[in-house]
CSV table of C-alpha atoms in Angstrom, one decimal:
chain,number,residue,atom,x,y,z
A,27,UNK,CA,-13.9,10.7,-45.8
A,28,UNK,CA,-16.8,12.6,-44.3
A,29,UNK,CA,-16.5,15.7,-46.7
A,30,UNK,CA,-15.4,13.3,-49.8
A,31,UNK,CA,-18.1,11.4,-49.6
A,32,UNK,CA,-20.6,14.2,-49.1
A,33,UNK,CA,-18.8,15.8,-52.5
A,34,UNK,CA,-19.2,12.3,-54.3
A,35,UNK,CA,-23.1,12.0,-53.3
A,36,UNK,CA,-24.0,15.6,-54.7
A,37,UNK,CA,-21.9,15.3,-57.9
A,38,UNK,CA,-23.6,11.9,-59.1
A,39,UNK,CA,-27.1,11.9,-57.1
A,40,UNK,CA,-26.4,9.3,-55.1
A,41,UNK,CA,-29.5,9.2,-52.4
A,42,UNK,CA,-28.7,10.7,-48.8
A,43,UNK,CA,-27.4,8.1,-46.2
A,44,UNK,CA,-24.0,6.5,-45.7
A,45,UNK,CA,-25.4,3.1,-46.0
A,46,UNK,CA,-28.0,1.3,-48.8
A,47,UNK,CA,-30.9,0.4,-47.0
A,48,UNK,CA,-33.1,-2.4,-48.8
A,49,UNK,CA,-35.2,-0.4,-50.8
A,50,UNK,CA,-32.0,1.2,-52.5
A,51,UNK,CA,-30.8,-1.8,-53.1
A,52,UNK,CA,-34.1,-2.5,-54.9
A,53,UNK,CA,-34.4,0.3,-56.9
A,54,UNK,CA,-30.6,-0.7,-58.2
A,55,UNK,CA,-29.0,3.1,-57.8
A,56,UNK,CA,-32.2,5.3,-58.5
A,57,UNK,CA,-30.9,8.7,-57.7
A,58,UNK,CA,-32.0,11.6,-56.1
A,59,UNK,CA,-30.4,15.1,-55.5
A,60,UNK,CA,-29.7,16.6,-52.1
A,61,UNK,CA,-32.1,18.6,-50.8
A,62,UNK,CA,-31.4,22.0,-48.6
A,63,UNK,CA,-33.0,20.0,-46.2
A,64,UNK,CA,-30.6,17.1,-46.1
A,65,UNK,CA,-27.5,20.0,-46.2
A,66,UNK,CA,-28.5,21.9,-43.3
A,67,UNK,CA,-29.0,18.3,-41.6
A,68,UNK,CA,-25.9,17.5,-42.8
A,69,UNK,CA,-23.8,20.8,-42.2
A,70,UNK,CA,-25.5,20.5,-38.5
A,71,UNK,CA,-24.5,17.3,-37.9
A,72,UNK,CA,-21.0,17.7,-38.9
A,73,UNK,CA,-20.1,20.6,-37.1
A,74,UNK,CA,-21.7,19.3,-33.5
A,75,UNK,CA,-19.8,15.8,-34.6
A,76,UNK,CA,-16.5,18.1,-34.4
A,77,UNK,CA,-17.6,20.2,-31.1
A,78,UNK,CA,-17.5,16.8,-29.4
A,79,UNK,CA,-14.7,15.4,-30.3
A,80,UNK,CA,-12.8,18.9,-30.0
A,81,UNK,CA,-14.3,18.7,-26.2
A,82,UNK,CA,-13.5,15.4,-25.8
A,83,UNK,CA,-9.6,16.1,-26.4
A,84,UNK,CA,-9.6,18.9,-23.8
A,85,UNK,CA,-11.5,17.4,-21.1
A,86,UNK,CA,-8.8,14.5,-21.9
A,87,UNK,CA,-5.7,17.4,-22.0
A,88,UNK,CA,-7.5,18.4,-18.8
A,89,UNK,CA,-6.8,14.8,-16.8
A,90,UNK,CA,-8.6,12.0,-15.4
A,91,UNK,CA,-11.6,14.2,-13.1
A,92,UNK,CA,-12.5,16.2,-16.0
A,93,UNK,CA,-13.1,12.8,-17.7
A,94,UNK,CA,-14.4,11.6,-15.0
A,95,UNK,CA,-17.2,14.3,-15.1
A,96,UNK,CA,-18.3,13.6,-18.2
A,97,UNK,CA,-18.7,10.0,-17.7
A,98,UNK,CA,-21.2,11.1,-14.6
A,99,UNK,CA,-22.9,13.6,-16.2
A,100,UNK,CA,-23.4,11.1,-19.2
A,101,UNK,CA,-25.1,8.6,-16.7
A,102,UNK,CA,-27.3,11.4,-15.7
A,103,UNK,CA,-28.3,12.2,-19.4
A,104,UNK,CA,-29.0,8.9,-20.6
A,105,UNK,CA,-30.9,7.8,-17.4
A,106,UNK,CA,-33.2,10.6,-18.0
A,107,UNK,CA,-34.1,9.9,-21.5
A,108,UNK,CA,-35.0,6.3,-20.9
A,109,UNK,CA,-37.1,7.2,-17.8
A,110,UNK,CA,-38.9,9.7,-19.2
A,111,UNK,CA,-39.9,7.7,-22.3
A,112,UNK,CA,-42.2,5.5,-19.7
A,113,UNK,CA,-44.1,8.1,-17.9
A,114,UNK,CA,-47.9,8.8,-18.2
A,115,UNK,CA,-47.7,12.4,-17.1
A,116,UNK,CA,-51.5,12.1,-16.4
A,117,UNK,CA,-50.8,9.5,-13.9
A,118,UNK,CA,-47.9,11.5,-12.6
A,119,UNK,CA,-49.8,14.0,-11.1
A,120,UNK,CA,-51.7,11.6,-9.3
A,121,UNK,CA,-49.1,10.4,-8.0
A,122,UNK,CA,-47.3,12.7,-5.8
A,123,UNK,CA,-43.4,12.0,-4.8
A,124,UNK,CA,-43.2,9.1,-7.0
A,125,UNK,CA,-40.7,10.1,-9.4
A,126,UNK,CA,-38.6,11.2,-6.4
A,127,UNK,CA,-37.8,7.3,-6.1
A,128,UNK,CA,-36.8,7.0,-9.6
A,129,UNK,CA,-34.1,9.0,-8.8
A,130,UNK,CA,-33.3,7.5,-5.5
A,131,UNK,CA,-33.0,4.1,-7.3
A,132,UNK,CA,-30.6,5.9,-9.7
A,133,UNK,CA,-28.7,7.8,-6.3
A,134,UNK,CA,-28.7,3.8,-4.7
A,135,UNK,CA,-27.1,2.4,-7.6
A,136,UNK,CA,-24.3,5.2,-8.3
A,137,UNK,CA,-23.5,4.8,-4.3
A,138,UNK,CA,-23.2,0.7,-4.7
A,139,UNK,CA,-20.9,1.2,-8.0
A,140,UNK,CA,-19.1,4.6,-7.3
A,141,UNK,CA,-18.6,3.4,-3.1
A,142,UNK,CA,-17.6,-0.2,-4.6
A,143,UNK,CA,-14.8,1.7,-6.9
A,144,UNK,CA,-13.5,3.6,-4.4
A,145,UNK,CA,-13.2,0.5,-1.9
A,146,UNK,CA,-11.3,-1.0,-4.6
A,147,UNK,CA,-9.1,1.2,-6.7
A,148,UNK,CA,-8.5,4.3,-4.2
A,149,UNK,CA,-6.4,4.2,-0.8
A,150,UNK,CA,-7.6,4.3,2.2
A,151,UNK,CA,-6.1,7.4,3.3
A,152,UNK,CA,-7.9,8.8,0.1
A,153,UNK,CA,-11.1,7.8,1.3
A,154,UNK,CA,-10.4,8.9,4.6
A,155,UNK,CA,-9.6,12.4,3.4
A,156,UNK,CA,-13.2,12.6,2.2
A,157,UNK,CA,-14.8,11.6,5.1
A,158,UNK,CA,-16.1,8.7,3.8
A,159,UNK,CA,-13.8,5.9,5.4
A,160,UNK,CA,-16.7,4.5,7.7
A,161,UNK,CA,-19.4,4.5,4.9
A,162,UNK,CA,-17.5,3.1,2.1
A,163,UNK,CA,-15.5,0.1,4.5
A,164,UNK,CA,-19.5,-1.3,5.2
A,165,UNK,CA,-20.5,-0.5,1.8
A,166,UNK,CA,-22.3,-3.7,1.3
A,167,UNK,CA,-24.4,-3.1,4.3
A,168,UNK,CA,-25.4,0.5,3.6
A,169,UNK,CA,-25.9,-0.4,0.1
A,170,UNK,CA,-28.4,-3.0,1.0
A,171,UNK,CA,-30.1,-0.6,3.7
A,172,UNK,CA,-30.4,1.9,1.0
A,173,UNK,CA,-32.0,-0.6,-1.4
A,174,UNK,CA,-34.4,-2.1,1.0
A,175,UNK,CA,-35.3,1.6,2.2
A,176,UNK,CA,-36.0,1.8,-1.2
A,177,UNK,CA,-38.7,-0.5,-1.2
A,178,UNK,CA,-39.9,0.5,1.6
A,179,UNK,CA,-40.7,4.0,0.1
A,180,UNK,CA,-42.4,2.1,-3.0
A,181,UNK,CA,-44.6,0.0,-1.1
A,182,UNK,CA,-46.0,2.8,0.9
A,183,UNK,CA,-46.4,5.2,-2.0
A,184,UNK,CA,-48.9,2.3,-3.6
A,185,UNK,CA,-51.7,4.1,-4.7
A,186,UNK,CA,-55.6,2.3,-5.9
A,187,UNK,CA,-56.2,2.4,-9.3
A,188,UNK,CA,-52.2,2.9,-10.4
A,189,UNK,CA,-50.9,-0.2,-9.2
A,190,UNK,CA,-50.3,-2.1,-12.7
A,191,UNK,CA,-48.6,1.6,-13.7
A,192,UNK,CA,-46.8,1.5,-10.3
A,193,UNK,CA,-44.9,-1.9,-10.9
A,194,UNK,CA,-44.5,-1.1,-14.7
A,195,UNK,CA,-42.5,1.9,-13.5
A,196,UNK,CA,-40.7,0.0,-11.0
A,197,UNK,CA,-39.5,-2.9,-13.4
A,198,UNK,CA,-38.7,-0.2,-16.0
A,199,UNK,CA,-36.6,2.0,-13.6
A,200,UNK,CA,-34.9,-1.4,-12.1
A,201,UNK,CA,-34.2,-2.5,-15.8
A,202,UNK,CA,-32.8,1.3,-16.7
A,203,UNK,CA,-30.4,1.2,-13.4
A,204,UNK,CA,-28.9,-2.1,-14.7
A,205,UNK,CA,-28.8,-1.3,-18.3
A,206,UNK,CA,-27.3,2.5,-18.1
A,207,UNK,CA,-26.1,2.7,-14.7
A,208,UNK,CA,-24.2,-0.7,-13.6
A,209,UNK,CA,-23.4,-1.2,-17.0
A,210,UNK,CA,-21.8,2.6,-17.7
A,211,UNK,CA,-19.9,2.9,-14.8
A,212,UNK,CA,-17.4,0.1,-15.8
A,213,UNK,CA,-16.5,3.2,-17.9
A,214,UNK,CA,-15.1,4.5,-14.5
A,215,UNK,CA,-13.1,1.8,-13.5
A,216,UNK,CA,-11.3,1.7,-16.9
A,217,UNK,CA,-10.5,5.7,-16.7
A,218,UNK,CA,-8.9,5.5,-13.1
A,219,UNK,CA,-6.7,2.3,-14.3
A,220,UNK,CA,-5.5,4.5,-17.1
A,221,UNK,CA,-7.6,6.8,-19.4
A,222,UNK,CA,-6.2,5.0,-22.4
A,223,UNK,CA,-8.6,2.2,-21.2
A,224,UNK,CA,-11.7,4.6,-21.8
A,225,UNK,CA,-10.4,6.5,-24.5
A,226,UNK,CA,-8.7,3.9,-26.8
A,227,UNK,CA,-12.2,1.2,-26.7
A,228,UNK,CA,-14.2,4.6,-27.6
A,229,UNK,CA,-11.8,6.0,-30.6
A,230,UNK,CA,-12.4,2.4,-32.3
A,231,UNK,CA,-15.9,2.5,-31.7
A,232,UNK,CA,-15.6,6.1,-33.6
A,233,UNK,CA,-13.6,4.7,-36.3
A,234,UNK,CA,-16.1,1.7,-36.6
A,235,UNK,CA,-19.1,4.1,-36.9
A,236,UNK,CA,-17.0,6.4,-39.6
A,237,UNK,CA,-15.4,3.3,-41.8
A,238,UNK,CA,-18.8,1.8,-41.6
A,239,UNK,CA,-20.7,4.8,-43.1
A,240,UNK,CA,-18.0,5.4,-45.9
A,241,UNK,CA,-17.7,1.9,-46.8
A,242,UNK,CA,-21.6,1.7,-47.0
A,243,UNK,CA,-21.9,4.5,-48.7
A,244,UNK,CA,-19.9,3.4,-52.0
A,245,UNK,CA,-20.8,-0.1,-51.8
A,246,UNK,CA,-23.6,-0.7,-49.5
A,247,UNK,CA,-26.1,-3.0,-51.2
A,248,UNK,CA,-26.7,-6.2,-49.5
A,249,UNK,CA,-29.0,-5.3,-45.9
A,250,UNK,CA,-27.7,-6.5,-42.5
A,251,UNK,CA,-29.9,-6.0,-39.6
A,252,UNK,CA,-34.0,-5.1,-40.2
A,253,UNK,CA,-33.7,-3.7,-37.3
A,254,UNK,CA,-31.3,-0.6,-39.1
A,255,UNK,CA,-32.3,-0.8,-43.0
A,256,UNK,CA,-29.4,1.8,-43.7
A,257,UNK,CA,-26.4,-0.8,-42.4
A,258,UNK,CA,-25.5,-3.2,-44.9
A,259,UNK,CA,-22.9,-5.5,-45.1
A,260,UNK,CA,-20.5,-4.2,-47.2
A,261,UNK,CA,-20.0,-1.2,-44.5
A,262,UNK,CA,-19.6,-3.5,-42.0
A,263,UNK,CA,-17.2,-5.8,-43.1
A,264,UNK,CA,-15.2,-2.5,-44.4
A,265,UNK,CA,-15.4,-1.1,-41.0
A,266,UNK,CA,-14.3,-4.2,-39.3
A,267,UNK,CA,-10.9,-4.3,-41.5
A,268,UNK,CA,-10.4,-0.9,-40.4
A,269,UNK,CA,-10.6,-1.3,-36.8
A,270,UNK,CA,-8.9,-3.9,-36.7
A,271,UNK,CA,-6.1,-1.8,-38.1
A,272,UNK,CA,-6.6,1.1,-35.7
A,273,UNK,CA,-6.7,-1.9,-33.0
A,274,UNK,CA,-2.9,-2.4,-33.6
A,275,UNK,CA,-1.8,1.3,-34.4
A,276,UNK,CA,-4.0,3.0,-32.1
A,277,UNK,CA,-1.8,2.1,-28.8
A,278,UNK,CA,1.8,2.6,-30.8
A,279,UNK,CA,0.9,6.1,-30.8
A,280,UNK,CA,-1.4,6.5,-27.2
A,281,UNK,CA,1.3,4.5,-25.0
A,282,UNK,CA,3.7,7.4,-25.7
A,283,UNK,CA,1.6,9.6,-23.0
A,284,UNK,CA,2.1,8.5,-19.1
A,285,UNK,CA,-1.7,11.0,-19.0
A,286,UNK,CA,-2.9,8.3,-20.7
A,287,UNK,CA,-1.3,5.1,-19.6
A,288,UNK,CA,-0.7,5.6,-15.6
A,289,UNK,CA,-3.4,4.6,-13.4
A,290,UNK,CA,-5.2,7.3,-11.2
A,291,UNK,CA,-5.9,6.9,-7.4
A,292,UNK,CA,-6.9,10.2,-6.2
A,293,UNK,CA,-9.8,12.8,-7.8
A,294,UNK,CA,-7.0,15.6,-8.0
A,295,UNK,CA,-6.2,17.6,-11.5
A,296,UNK,CA,-3.1,16.8,-10.9
A,297,UNK,CA,-1.4,14.2,-14.1
A,298,UNK,CA,-0.4,10.6,-13.4
A,299,UNK,CA,3.4,9.7,-13.6
A,300,UNK,CA,4.2,5.8,-13.5
A,301,UNK,CA,6.7,3.3,-14.0
A,302,UNK,CA,5.4,2.0,-17.4
A,303,UNK,CA,3.7,-1.4,-16.9
A,304,UNK,CA,5.1,-4.0,-19.3
A,305,UNK,CA,1.8,-4.0,-21.8
A,306,UNK,CA,3.1,-0.7,-22.6
A,307,UNK,CA,6.7,-1.8,-23.2
A,308,UNK,CA,7.7,-3.1,-26.9
A,309,UNK,CA,9.0,-6.7,-26.8
A,310,UNK,CA,11.2,-8.0,-29.4
A,311,UNK,CA,9.1,-10.5,-32.6
A,312,UNK,CA,11.0,-12.6,-34.7
A,313,UNK,CA,9.5,-12.8,-38.2
A,314,UNK,CA,8.4,-16.1,-40.2
A,315,UNK,CA,11.5,-16.8,-42.5
A,316,UNK,CA,9.4,-16.9,-45.6
A,317,UNK,CA,8.6,-13.0,-44.7
A,318,UNK,CA,12.1,-12.6,-43.8
A,319,UNK,CA,13.5,-13.9,-47.5
A,320,UNK,CA,10.7,-11.3,-49.0
A,321,UNK,CA,11.5,-8.4,-47.0
A,322,UNK,CA,15.2,-9.4,-48.0
A,323,UNK,CA,14.5,-9.3,-52.0
A,324,UNK,CA,13.5,-5.6,-51.6
A,325,UNK,CA,16.7,-4.4,-49.5
A,326,UNK,CA,14.6,-4.9,-45.9
A,327,UNK,CA,16.9,-7.5,-44.5
A,328,UNK,CA,17.2,-5.5,-41.5
A,329,UNK,CA,13.1,-6.2,-40.7
A,330,UNK,CA,13.8,-9.7,-39.5
A,331,UNK,CA,12.7,-8.2,-36.2
A,332,UNK,CA,10.2,-6.1,-35.2
A,333,UNK,CA,9.5,-4.3,-31.6
A,334,UNK,CA,5.5,-4.9,-30.9
A,335,UNK,CA,4.1,-3.6,-27.1
A,336,UNK,CA,1.4,-6.6,-25.7
A,337,UNK,CA,-1.4,-4.0,-26.0
A,338,UNK,CA,-0.9,-3.8,-29.5
A,339,UNK,CA,-1.8,-7.8,-29.7
A,340,UNK,CA,-4.5,-6.8,-26.5
A,341,UNK,CA,-5.8,-3.8,-28.9
A,342,UNK,CA,-6.4,-6.2,-31.5
A,343,UNK,CA,-8.9,-8.5,-29.3
A,344,UNK,CA,-11.1,-5.6,-28.2
A,345,UNK,CA,-10.7,-3.9,-32.1
A,346,UNK,CA,-12.9,-7.6,-32.6
A,347,UNK,CA,-15.3,-6.6,-30.5
A,348,UNK,CA,-15.6,-3.2,-31.1
A,349,UNK,CA,-16.2,-4.0,-34.5
A,350,UNK,CA,-18.2,-7.3,-34.3
A,351,UNK,CA,-20.1,-7.3,-30.8
A,352,UNK,CA,-20.4,-3.4,-29.7
A,353,UNK,CA,-22.8,-2.5,-33.1
A,354,UNK,CA,-25.1,-4.8,-31.1
A,355,UNK,CA,-25.2,-2.2,-28.6
A,356,UNK,CA,-27.2,0.2,-31.2
A,357,UNK,CA,-29.1,-2.5,-32.8
A,358,UNK,CA,-30.4,-3.0,-29.3
A,359,UNK,CA,-31.4,0.6,-29.0
A,360,UNK,CA,-32.6,0.0,-32.5
A,361,UNK,CA,-35.2,-2.2,-31.6
A,362,UNK,CA,-35.7,0.0,-28.4
A,363,UNK,CA,-36.8,2.7,-30.5
A,364,UNK,CA,-38.7,0.7,-32.9
A,365,UNK,CA,-41.0,-0.2,-30.1
A,366,UNK,CA,-41.7,3.1,-28.5
A,367,UNK,CA,-42.1,4.4,-32.3
A,368,UNK,CA,-39.5,7.4,-31.8
A,369,UNK,CA,-36.8,8.1,-33.8
A,370,UNK,CA,-34.5,9.3,-31.6
A,371,UNK,CA,-33.6,9.1,-27.6
A,372,UNK,CA,-33.8,13.1,-27.0
A,373,UNK,CA,-32.2,16.0,-28.9
A,374,UNK,CA,-30.0,17.3,-26.2
A,375,UNK,CA,-27.6,17.2,-29.3
A,376,UNK,CA,-28.5,18.8,-32.6
A,377,UNK,CA,-27.9,16.3,-35.5
A,378,UNK,CA,-27.2,13.3,-33.5
A,379,UNK,CA,-30.4,13.1,-30.9
A,380,UNK,CA,-30.2,12.3,-27.3
A,381,UNK,CA,-26.8,11.2,-25.2
A,382,UNK,CA,-27.9,7.7,-25.1
A,383,UNK,CA,-28.2,7.7,-29.4
A,384,UNK,CA,-24.2,8.2,-28.9
A,385,UNK,CA,-23.4,6.0,-26.3
A,386,UNK,CA,-25.3,2.6,-26.9
A,387,UNK,CA,-22.1,1.1,-28.3
A,388,UNK,CA,-19.5,2.5,-26.1
A,389,UNK,CA,-21.1,1.4,-23.2
A,390,UNK,CA,-21.3,-2.2,-24.1
A,391,UNK,CA,-18.0,-1.7,-25.2
A,392,UNK,CA,-16.4,-0.5,-21.6
A,393,UNK,CA,-18.2,-3.3,-19.8
A,394,UNK,CA,-16.3,-6.1,-22.0
A,395,UNK,CA,-12.5,-3.7,-22.0
A,396,UNK,CA,-13.3,-3.6,-18.1
A,397,UNK,CA,-13.6,-7.8,-17.6
A,398,UNK,CA,-11.0,-8.0,-20.3
A,399,UNK,CA,-8.5,-5.7,-18.4
A,400,UNK,CA,-9.6,-7.5,-15.1
A,401,UNK,CA,-9.1,-11.0,-16.7
A,402,UNK,CA,-6.2,-10.6,-18.8
A,403,UNK,CA,-4.1,-8.1,-17.7
A,404,UNK,CA,-4.6,-6.5,-14.6
A,405,UNK,CA,-4.3,-10.3,-13.0
A,406,UNK,CA,-0.6,-10.1,-14.0
A,407,UNK,CA,0.4,-6.5,-13.1
A,408,UNK,CA,-1.7,-5.4,-10.4
A,409,UNK,CA,0.7,-6.3,-7.5
A,410,UNK,CA,-0.7,-2.5,-6.0
A,411,UNK,CA,-4.1,-5.2,-4.9
A,412,UNK,CA,-2.2,-7.1,-2.3
A,413,UNK,CA,-0.1,-4.1,-0.6
A,414,UNK,CA,-3.6,-2.3,-0.5
A,415,UNK,CA,-5.3,-5.7,1.3
A,416,UNK,CA,-2.3,-6.1,3.4
A,417,UNK,CA,-2.3,-2.3,4.6
A,418,UNK,CA,-6.1,-2.8,6.0
A,419,UNK,CA,-5.0,-6.0,8.3
A,420,UNK,CA,-4.4,-4.6,12.0
A,421,UNK,CA,-1.0,-4.6,12.9
A,422,UNK,CA,-1.2,-8.2,14.8
A,423,UNK,CA,-2.5,-9.8,11.1
A,424,UNK,CA,0.2,-8.0,9.4
A,425,UNK,CA,2.7,-9.6,11.2
A,426,UNK,CA,1.2,-13.1,10.9
A,427,UNK,CA,0.9,-12.3,6.6
A,428,UNK,CA,4.5,-11.5,6.5
A,429,UNK,CA,5.6,-14.9,8.1
A,430,UNK,CA,3.5,-16.8,6.3
A,431,UNK,CA,4.9,-15.0,3.1
A,432,UNK,CA,8.5,-15.2,3.9
A,433,UNK,CA,7.3,-19.2,4.1
A,434,UNK,CA,6.4,-19.4,0.7
A,435,UNK,CA,9.7,-17.2,-0.7
A,436,UNK,CA,11.6,-19.4,1.2
A,437,UNK,CA,9.9,-22.4,0.1
A,438,UNK,CA,9.8,-21.2,-4.4
A,439,UNK,CA,13.5,-20.1,-3.3
A,440,UNK,CA,14.4,-24.2,-2.5
A,441,UNK,CA,12.9,-25.3,-5.1
């Protein structure tokens, strides 16, 4: 689609950009040929895109630990890019040690989120093997202590003549921690519940972006939102339709690989194996009689029943969010950049800008997938949570729990 679109654009001499802007719509298709600079930008963006896709595929093949390392690196880089926007270097030089507090709160937020994950996702023997059992089991208390020490350090760092700047940065860093560290940490939760819950939503976002470019290029005329003038309703609707198809079809392929569907409860390089959960097992669905009649007319009478995995229905719902709501993460970032009068958050990725520019929709989408999974899927399938909680009880309490569970079983059996 990318190559074909560029070829058509060069052939017909249309304006550059995947989606028509408001000015393009007003000019009724005035044309200009692509310049050497346009082609240089395109080539750089094209090759870096495929480099990122190839790199991600390599990391996925390596396993959960490699992908977890990627998520962590993205968190660090996004935090760096956003906090850097608020720096006033002349004042920073007069406040020795103040920038240290930024990273202190960043690390404190990581401890709060990942300590919680170690407590909820990983078994006790694995946590003990890391030498973190004592701290993790008292995670809430230590998180509180770490945060309070940061507040004390901030108050002690206050310097006359810089109060307004220091309190502004205090609020800035806290907002950044919430928007970046806490939200993006849900990507890590999704990863260890099964890599598919991270890779599949990310693939939907990529599909939505690519198809928005494609439909916007050929048919885009109606501006979608002022924050992003190049976005059009035609691109938005076309991309949403294709993303819905992807939400139903992608799981059909991805569910075949245990590397993607099995949960992971350690940080080793070994690929997980498991008994596949019910969401990845096909279930028979009978088609409506009218549809069967039409299929019979074309010699497809055997299609009266089709096998569909539950994750395909869940995938459609995730695709709706990915195509309709997740783009507002990008619009939010666009408004943010306009407020600071910058084009991109950084320049670490040639042709794309910063890491934040590529992750704005992914973070919002990842948080939705976490909430959706925990609400509609994990509550049905995760018996391991009960077993994990049972294992943490003392021996005496375990016997009491066993007696109560036996009473429950007897009561349900009699009913």
